[in-house]
Coordinates of C-alpha atoms and ligand atoms in Angstrom, one line a residue:
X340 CA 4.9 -2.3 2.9
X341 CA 3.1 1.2 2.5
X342 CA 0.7 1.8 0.1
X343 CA -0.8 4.7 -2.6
X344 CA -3.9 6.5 -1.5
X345 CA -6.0 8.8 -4.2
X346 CA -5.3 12.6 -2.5
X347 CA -8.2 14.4 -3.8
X348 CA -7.3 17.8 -3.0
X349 CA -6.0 18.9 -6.9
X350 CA -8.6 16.9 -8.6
X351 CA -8.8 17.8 -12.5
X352 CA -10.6 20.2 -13.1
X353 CA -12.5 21.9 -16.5
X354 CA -11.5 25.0 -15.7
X355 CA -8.1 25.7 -14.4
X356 CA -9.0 29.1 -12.7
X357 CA -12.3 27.4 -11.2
X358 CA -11.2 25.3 -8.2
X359 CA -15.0 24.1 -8.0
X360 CA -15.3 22.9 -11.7
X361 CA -14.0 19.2 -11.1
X362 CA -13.9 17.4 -14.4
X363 CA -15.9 14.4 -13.3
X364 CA -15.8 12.2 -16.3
X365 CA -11.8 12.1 -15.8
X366 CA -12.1 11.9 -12.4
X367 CA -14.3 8.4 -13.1
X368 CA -11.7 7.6 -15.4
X369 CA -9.2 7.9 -12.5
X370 CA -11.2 6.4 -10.5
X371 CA -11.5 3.4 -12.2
X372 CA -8.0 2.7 -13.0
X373 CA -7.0 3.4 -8.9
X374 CA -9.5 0.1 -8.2
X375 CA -8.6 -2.0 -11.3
X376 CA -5.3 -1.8 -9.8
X377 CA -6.2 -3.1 -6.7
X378 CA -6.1 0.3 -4.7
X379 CA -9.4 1.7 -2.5
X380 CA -8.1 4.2 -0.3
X381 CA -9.1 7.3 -0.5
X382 CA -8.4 11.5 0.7
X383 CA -10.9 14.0 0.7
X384 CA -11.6 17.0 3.0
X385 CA -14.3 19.1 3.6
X386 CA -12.7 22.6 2.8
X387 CA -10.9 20.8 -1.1
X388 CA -12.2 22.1 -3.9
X389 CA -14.2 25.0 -2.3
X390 CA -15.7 22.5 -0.8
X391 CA -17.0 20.8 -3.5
X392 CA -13.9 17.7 -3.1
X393 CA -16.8 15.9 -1.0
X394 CA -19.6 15.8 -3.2
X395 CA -17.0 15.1 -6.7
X396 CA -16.0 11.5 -5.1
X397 CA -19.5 10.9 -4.1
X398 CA -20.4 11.2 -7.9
X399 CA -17.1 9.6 -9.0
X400 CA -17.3 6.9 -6.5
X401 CA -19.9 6.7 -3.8
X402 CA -22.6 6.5 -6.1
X403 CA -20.8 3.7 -8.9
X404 CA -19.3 1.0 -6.8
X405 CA -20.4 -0.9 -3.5
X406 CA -19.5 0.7 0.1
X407 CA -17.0 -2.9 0.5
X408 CA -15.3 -1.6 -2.7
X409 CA -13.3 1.2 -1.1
X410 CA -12.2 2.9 1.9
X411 CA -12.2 6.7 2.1
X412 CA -11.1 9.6 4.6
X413 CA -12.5 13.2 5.3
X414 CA -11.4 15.2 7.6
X415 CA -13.5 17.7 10.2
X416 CA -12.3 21.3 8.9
X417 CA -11.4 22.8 12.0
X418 CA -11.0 26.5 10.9
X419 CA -14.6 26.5 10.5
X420 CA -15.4 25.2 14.1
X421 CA -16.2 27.8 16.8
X422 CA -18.2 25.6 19.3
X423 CA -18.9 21.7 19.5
X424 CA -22.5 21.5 18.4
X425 CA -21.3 23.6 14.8
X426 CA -18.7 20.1 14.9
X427 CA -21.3 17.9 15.3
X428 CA -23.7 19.4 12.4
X429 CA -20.3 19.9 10.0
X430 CA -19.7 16.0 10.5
X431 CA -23.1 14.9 9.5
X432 CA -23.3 16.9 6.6
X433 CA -20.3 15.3 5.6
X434 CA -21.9 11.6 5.8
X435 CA -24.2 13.4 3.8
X436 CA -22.3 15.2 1.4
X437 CA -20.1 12.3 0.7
X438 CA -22.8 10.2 0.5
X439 CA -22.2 7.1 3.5
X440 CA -23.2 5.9 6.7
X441 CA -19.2 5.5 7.9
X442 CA -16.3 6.9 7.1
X443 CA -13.5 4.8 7.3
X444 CA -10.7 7.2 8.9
X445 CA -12.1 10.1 10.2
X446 CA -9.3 13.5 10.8
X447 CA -9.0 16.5 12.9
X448 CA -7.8 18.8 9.6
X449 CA -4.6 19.8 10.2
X450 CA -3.6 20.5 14.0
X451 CA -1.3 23.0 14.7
X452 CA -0.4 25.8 17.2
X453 CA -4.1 27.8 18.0
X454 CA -5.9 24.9 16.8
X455 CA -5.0 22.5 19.0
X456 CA -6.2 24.5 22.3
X457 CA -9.7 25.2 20.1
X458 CA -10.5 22.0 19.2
X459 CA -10.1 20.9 23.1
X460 CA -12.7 23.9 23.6
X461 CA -14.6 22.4 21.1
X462 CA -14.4 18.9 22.3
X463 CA -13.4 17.7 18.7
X464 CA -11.4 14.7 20.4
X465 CA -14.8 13.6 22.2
X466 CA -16.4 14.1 18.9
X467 CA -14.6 11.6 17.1
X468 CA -14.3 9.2 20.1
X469 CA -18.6 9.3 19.8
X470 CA -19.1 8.9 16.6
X471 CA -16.5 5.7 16.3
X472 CA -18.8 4.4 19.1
X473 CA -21.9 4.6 17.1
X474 CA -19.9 3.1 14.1
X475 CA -19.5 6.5 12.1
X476 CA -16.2 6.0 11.7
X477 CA -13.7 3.0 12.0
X478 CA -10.7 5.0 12.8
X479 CA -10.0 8.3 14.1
X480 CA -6.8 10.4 13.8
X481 CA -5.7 13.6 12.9
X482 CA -3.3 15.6 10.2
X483 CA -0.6 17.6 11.8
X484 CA 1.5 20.6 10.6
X485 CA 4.1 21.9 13.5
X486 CA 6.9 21.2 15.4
X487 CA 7.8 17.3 16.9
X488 CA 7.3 19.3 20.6
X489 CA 3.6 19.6 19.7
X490 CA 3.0 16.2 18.4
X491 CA 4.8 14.5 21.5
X492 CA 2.2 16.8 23.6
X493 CA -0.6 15.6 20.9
X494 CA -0.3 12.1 21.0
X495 CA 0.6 11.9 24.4
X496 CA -2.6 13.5 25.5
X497 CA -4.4 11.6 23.1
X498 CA -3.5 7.9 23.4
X499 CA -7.3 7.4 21.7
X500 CA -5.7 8.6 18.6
X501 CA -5.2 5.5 15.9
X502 CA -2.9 7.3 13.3
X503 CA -1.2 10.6 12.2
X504 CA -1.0 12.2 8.8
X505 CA 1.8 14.2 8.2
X506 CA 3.8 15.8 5.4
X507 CA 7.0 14.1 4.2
X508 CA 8.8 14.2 1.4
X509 CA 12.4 14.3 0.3
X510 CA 13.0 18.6 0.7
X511 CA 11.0 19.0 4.1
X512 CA 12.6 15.9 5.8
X513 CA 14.8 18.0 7.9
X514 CA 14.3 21.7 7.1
X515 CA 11.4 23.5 9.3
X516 CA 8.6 21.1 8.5
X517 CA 10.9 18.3 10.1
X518 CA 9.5 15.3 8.7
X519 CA 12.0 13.1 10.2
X520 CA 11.6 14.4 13.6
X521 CA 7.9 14.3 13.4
X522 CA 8.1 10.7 11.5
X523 CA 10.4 9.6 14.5
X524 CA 7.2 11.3 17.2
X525 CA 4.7 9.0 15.7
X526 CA 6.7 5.5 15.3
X527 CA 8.0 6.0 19.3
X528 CA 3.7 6.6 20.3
X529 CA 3.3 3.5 17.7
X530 CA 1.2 5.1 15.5
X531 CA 1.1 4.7 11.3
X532 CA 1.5 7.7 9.7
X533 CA -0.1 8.6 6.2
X534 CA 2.4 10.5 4.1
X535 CA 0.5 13.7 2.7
X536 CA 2.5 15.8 0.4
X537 CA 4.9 13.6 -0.6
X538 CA 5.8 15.6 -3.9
X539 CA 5.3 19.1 -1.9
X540 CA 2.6 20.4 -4.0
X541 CA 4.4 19.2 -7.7
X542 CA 7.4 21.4 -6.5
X543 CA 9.2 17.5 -6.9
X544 CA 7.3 16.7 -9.9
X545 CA 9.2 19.7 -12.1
X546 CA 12.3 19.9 -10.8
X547 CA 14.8 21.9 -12.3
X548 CA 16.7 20.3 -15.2
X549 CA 19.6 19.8 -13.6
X550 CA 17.8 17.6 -10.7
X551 CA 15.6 15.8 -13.9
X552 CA 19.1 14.8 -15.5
X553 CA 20.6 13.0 -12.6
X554 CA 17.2 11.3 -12.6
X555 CA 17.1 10.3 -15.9
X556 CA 21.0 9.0 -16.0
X557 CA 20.1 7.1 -13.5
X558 CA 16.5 5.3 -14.4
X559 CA 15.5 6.6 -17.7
X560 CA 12.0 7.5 -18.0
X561 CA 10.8 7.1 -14.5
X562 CA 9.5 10.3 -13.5
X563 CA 10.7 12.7 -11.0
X564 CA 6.8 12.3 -9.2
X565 CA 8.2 8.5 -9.1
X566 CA 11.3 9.4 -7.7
X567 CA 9.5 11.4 -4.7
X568 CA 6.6 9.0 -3.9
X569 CA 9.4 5.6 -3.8
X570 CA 11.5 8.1 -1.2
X571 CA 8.2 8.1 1.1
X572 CA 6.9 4.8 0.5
X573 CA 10.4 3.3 1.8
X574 CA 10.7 5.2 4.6
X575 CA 9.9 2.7 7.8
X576 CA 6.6 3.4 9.4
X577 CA 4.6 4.5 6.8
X578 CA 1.3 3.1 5.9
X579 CA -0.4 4.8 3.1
X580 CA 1.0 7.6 1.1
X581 CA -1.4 10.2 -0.9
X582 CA -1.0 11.5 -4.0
X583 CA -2.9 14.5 -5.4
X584 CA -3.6 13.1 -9.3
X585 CA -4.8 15.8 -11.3
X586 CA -5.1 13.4 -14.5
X587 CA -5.3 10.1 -16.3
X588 CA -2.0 10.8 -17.3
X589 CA -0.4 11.5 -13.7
X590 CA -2.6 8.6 -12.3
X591 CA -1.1 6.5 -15.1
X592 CA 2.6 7.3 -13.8
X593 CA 2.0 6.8 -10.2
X594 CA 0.2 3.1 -11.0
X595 CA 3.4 1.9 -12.9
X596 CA 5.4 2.0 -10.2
X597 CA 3.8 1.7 -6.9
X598 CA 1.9 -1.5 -7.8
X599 CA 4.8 -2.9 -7.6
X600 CA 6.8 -0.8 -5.4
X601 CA 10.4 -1.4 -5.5
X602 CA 12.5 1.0 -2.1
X603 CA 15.3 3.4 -3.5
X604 CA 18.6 1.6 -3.2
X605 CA 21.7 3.3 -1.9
X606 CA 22.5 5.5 -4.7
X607 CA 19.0 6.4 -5.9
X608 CA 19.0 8.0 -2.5
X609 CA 22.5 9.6 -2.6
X610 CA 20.8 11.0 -5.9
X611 CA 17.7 11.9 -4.0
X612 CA 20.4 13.7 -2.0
X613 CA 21.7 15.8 -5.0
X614 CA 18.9 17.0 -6.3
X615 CA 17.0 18.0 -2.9
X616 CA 19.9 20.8 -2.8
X617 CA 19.7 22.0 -6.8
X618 CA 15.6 22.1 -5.4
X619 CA 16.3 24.0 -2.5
X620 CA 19.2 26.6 -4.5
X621 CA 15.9 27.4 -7.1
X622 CA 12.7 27.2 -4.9
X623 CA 12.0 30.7 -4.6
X624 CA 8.7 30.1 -2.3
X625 CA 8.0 26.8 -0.5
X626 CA 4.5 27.1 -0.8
X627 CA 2.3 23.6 -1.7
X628 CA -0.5 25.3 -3.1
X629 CA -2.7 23.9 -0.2
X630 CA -4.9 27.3 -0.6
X631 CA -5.9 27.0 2.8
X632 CA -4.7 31.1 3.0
X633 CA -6.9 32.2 0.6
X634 CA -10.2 31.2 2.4
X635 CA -10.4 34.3 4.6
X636 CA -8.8 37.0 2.0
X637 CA -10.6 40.3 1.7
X638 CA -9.1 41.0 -1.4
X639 CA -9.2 37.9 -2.8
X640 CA -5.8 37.7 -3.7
X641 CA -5.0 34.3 -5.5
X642 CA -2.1 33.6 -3.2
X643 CA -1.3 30.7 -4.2
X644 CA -1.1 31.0 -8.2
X645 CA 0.8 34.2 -7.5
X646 CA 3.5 31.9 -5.5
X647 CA 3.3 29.3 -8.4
X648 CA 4.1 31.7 -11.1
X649 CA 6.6 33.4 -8.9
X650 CA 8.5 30.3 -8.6
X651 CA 8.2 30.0 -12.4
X652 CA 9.5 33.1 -13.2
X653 CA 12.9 32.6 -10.8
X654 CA 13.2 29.2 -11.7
X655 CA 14.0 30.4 -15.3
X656 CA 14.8 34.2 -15.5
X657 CA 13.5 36.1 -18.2
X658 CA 14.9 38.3 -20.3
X659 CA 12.1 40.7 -21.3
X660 CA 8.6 39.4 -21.3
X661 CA 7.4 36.3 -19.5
X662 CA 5.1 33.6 -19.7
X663 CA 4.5 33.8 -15.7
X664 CA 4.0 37.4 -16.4
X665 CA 1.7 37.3 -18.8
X666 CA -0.4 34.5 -16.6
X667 CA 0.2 37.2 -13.8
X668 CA -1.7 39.5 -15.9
X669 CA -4.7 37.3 -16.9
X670 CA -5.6 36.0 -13.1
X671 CA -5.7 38.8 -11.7
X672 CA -8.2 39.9 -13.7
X673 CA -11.4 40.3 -11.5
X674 CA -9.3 39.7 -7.8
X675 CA -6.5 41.4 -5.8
X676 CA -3.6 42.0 -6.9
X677 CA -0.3 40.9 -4.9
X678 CA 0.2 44.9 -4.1
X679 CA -3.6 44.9 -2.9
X680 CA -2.7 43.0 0.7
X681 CA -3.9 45.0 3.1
X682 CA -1.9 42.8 5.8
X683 CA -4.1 41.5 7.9
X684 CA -2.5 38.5 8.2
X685 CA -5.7 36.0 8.1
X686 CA -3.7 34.1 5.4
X687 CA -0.5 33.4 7.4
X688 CA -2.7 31.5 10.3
X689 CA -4.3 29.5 7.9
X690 CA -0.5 28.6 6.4
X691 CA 0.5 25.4 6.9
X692 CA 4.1 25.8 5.8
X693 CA 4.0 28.6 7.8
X694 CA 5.3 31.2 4.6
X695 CA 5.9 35.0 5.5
X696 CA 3.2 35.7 2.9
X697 CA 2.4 39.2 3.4
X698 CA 6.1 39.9 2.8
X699 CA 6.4 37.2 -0.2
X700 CA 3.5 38.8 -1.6
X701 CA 5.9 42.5 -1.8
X702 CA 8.3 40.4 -4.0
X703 CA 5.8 39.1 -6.3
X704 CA 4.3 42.8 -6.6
X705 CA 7.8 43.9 -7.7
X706 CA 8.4 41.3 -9.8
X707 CA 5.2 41.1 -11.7
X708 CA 3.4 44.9 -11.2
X709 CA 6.5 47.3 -12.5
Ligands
SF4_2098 S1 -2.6 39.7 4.7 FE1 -3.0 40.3 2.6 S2 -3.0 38.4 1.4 FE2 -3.2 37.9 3.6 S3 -5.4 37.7 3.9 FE3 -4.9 39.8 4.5 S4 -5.2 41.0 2.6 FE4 -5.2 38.8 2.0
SF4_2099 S1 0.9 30.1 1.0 FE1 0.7 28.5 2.5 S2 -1.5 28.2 2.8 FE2 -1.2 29.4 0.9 S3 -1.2 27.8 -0.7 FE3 0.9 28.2 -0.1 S4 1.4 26.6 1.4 FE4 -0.9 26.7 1.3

């Protein structure tokens, strides 16, 4: 039986356009209902937050409740790694930043392609294997974003590693993000996967109205979040699935039915089935709102809101004037616009969805700047 871990990558926040202003008296709130509930696992990563993910669940966490109380994760940010002593000096300021002496799953952040070959060179592997040794961590393992090919080559060349976390949900399961063949990788090696993304960024927590009616016919008032996280939780294999809460409200959901977690029967997944293609006829941009390609912008294009309000706007086409529009209007005030991508391409590495973005940012330029 899988599990719900607390994703702390879209953690509430005071501000919305300030990805560093976490609102930490919710985020106790939260907290405290995840363990009343009998739940202590965990999610952060260094990079979350601009970096400030770390340091929020020290405060909302760390410091309130004994280290026997909870479990967490974080994850050794491998875009910022160009040589193994940098790794080793990024993981202790992490024990640091979080605030313990262990971690209890310790990642390689997101493997894929180039990474992989850099983080041999940088003997991240031999890093992790160390630091289990001197009981800094109790597990190590390693999120993954590319083909099945890649994690066979992975797993096979690292029998060391304990578990895999990988995005599944119900859209990507056999699309390019092949959840199912990458699910299917891990259970042959033997491994437990944790599920990350299972409602794709909240593309499956507003679906289109058509997809929220065949829901609601169907179990009235369970949420289409609910109907995403039972798809992953049932899936064989799966030991913990994370979910980014951004609010008492959304933590509140989650808790009422993955305490106790019933499987989709037979027609909730032919359902499922139904409303993964109205998704997929009105997703405009696949993009999860990781912000992982807006690290290493010189213009300081907010990529991902752009995408978010893009999807808005084709979801539901205007007339005349827009909300998304006028949103388009107000954050880009003081960074690039869409039309300001000087197509460099640093963002598309950094994708984990792999998105064309230099050439999804020309749409959202003519959509939103004529
Ligand atoms: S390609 Fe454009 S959006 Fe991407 S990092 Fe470069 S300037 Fe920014
Ligand atoms: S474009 Fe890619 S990297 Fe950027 S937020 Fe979206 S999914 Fe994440």
């Amino acid at each position: 039986m899988s599990e719900l871990g607390f994703g702390l990558m879209r953690l509430p926040l005071k501000d919305p356009a300030d990805q560093s202003s976490v609102d930490i008296p919710q985020l106790k709130e939260m907290v405290d209902m995840f363990l009343d509930a009998g739940l202590d696992y965990f999610d952060t990563a260094y990079m979350y937050h601009n970096n400030v993910s770390e340091k929020a669940i020290k405060e909302a966490l760390v410091d309130r409740y004994p280290r026997d109380r909870y479990r967490i994760a974080t994850k050794l940010p491998i875009m910022m790694i160009d040589s193994p002593e940098k790794a080793e000096s990024v993981f202790e300021e992490q024990l640091a930043k979080v605030g313990v002496d262990y971690f209890d799953n310790y990642l390689i952040h997101n493997i894929c392609g180039e990474f992989y070959s850099n983080m041999e060179k940088c003997k991240a592997f031999d890093l992790l294997k160390r630091k289990k040794a001197e009981g800094k961590i109790k597990r190590i393992g390693f999120s993954f974003h590319d083909s099945p090919e890649l994690l066979e080559k992975v797993l096979s060349e690292h029998p060391e590693m304990e578990f895999v976390q990988l995005q599944i949900n119900y859209l990507d399961m056999d699309g390019p993000i092949a959840s199912r063949r990458n699910l299917e990788v891990a259970r042959a090696h033997g491994v437990p996967v944790i599920v990350m993304e299972p409602v794709k960024g909240g593309i499956l927590a507003n679906v289109p109205d058509e997809a929220k009616a065949l829901f609601e016919a169907r179990n009235p008032g369970m949420s289409p979040a609910s109907w995403a996280l039972r798809y992953v939780m049932g899936l064989d294999g799966i030991e913990t699935v994370l979910s980014g809460m951004s609010s008492v409200e959304q933590m509140r959901d989650n808790l009422s039915f993955c305490v106790d977690f019933k499987p989709l029967d037979e027609e909730e997944l032919s359902i499922v089935d139904k409303a993964a293609e109205i998704i997929n006829s009105k997703v405009a941009i696949s993009c999860t709102g990781c912000r992982y390609c807006m690290k290493d912008c010189p213009q300081d294009i907010l990529i991902a809101d752009y995408f978010a309000l893009y999807n808005s706007e084709k979801a539901n086409p205007p007339k005349g004037w827009s909300v998304p529009r006028m949103y388009y209007g107000n954050r880009s005030k003081g960074h690039g616009l869409a039309s300001d991508c000087l197509e460099c391409g640093n963002c598309e590495m950094n994708c984990p969805q792999g998105l064309p973005i230099i050439e999804l940012l020309k749409d959202v330029a003519k959509t939103f700047e004529n």
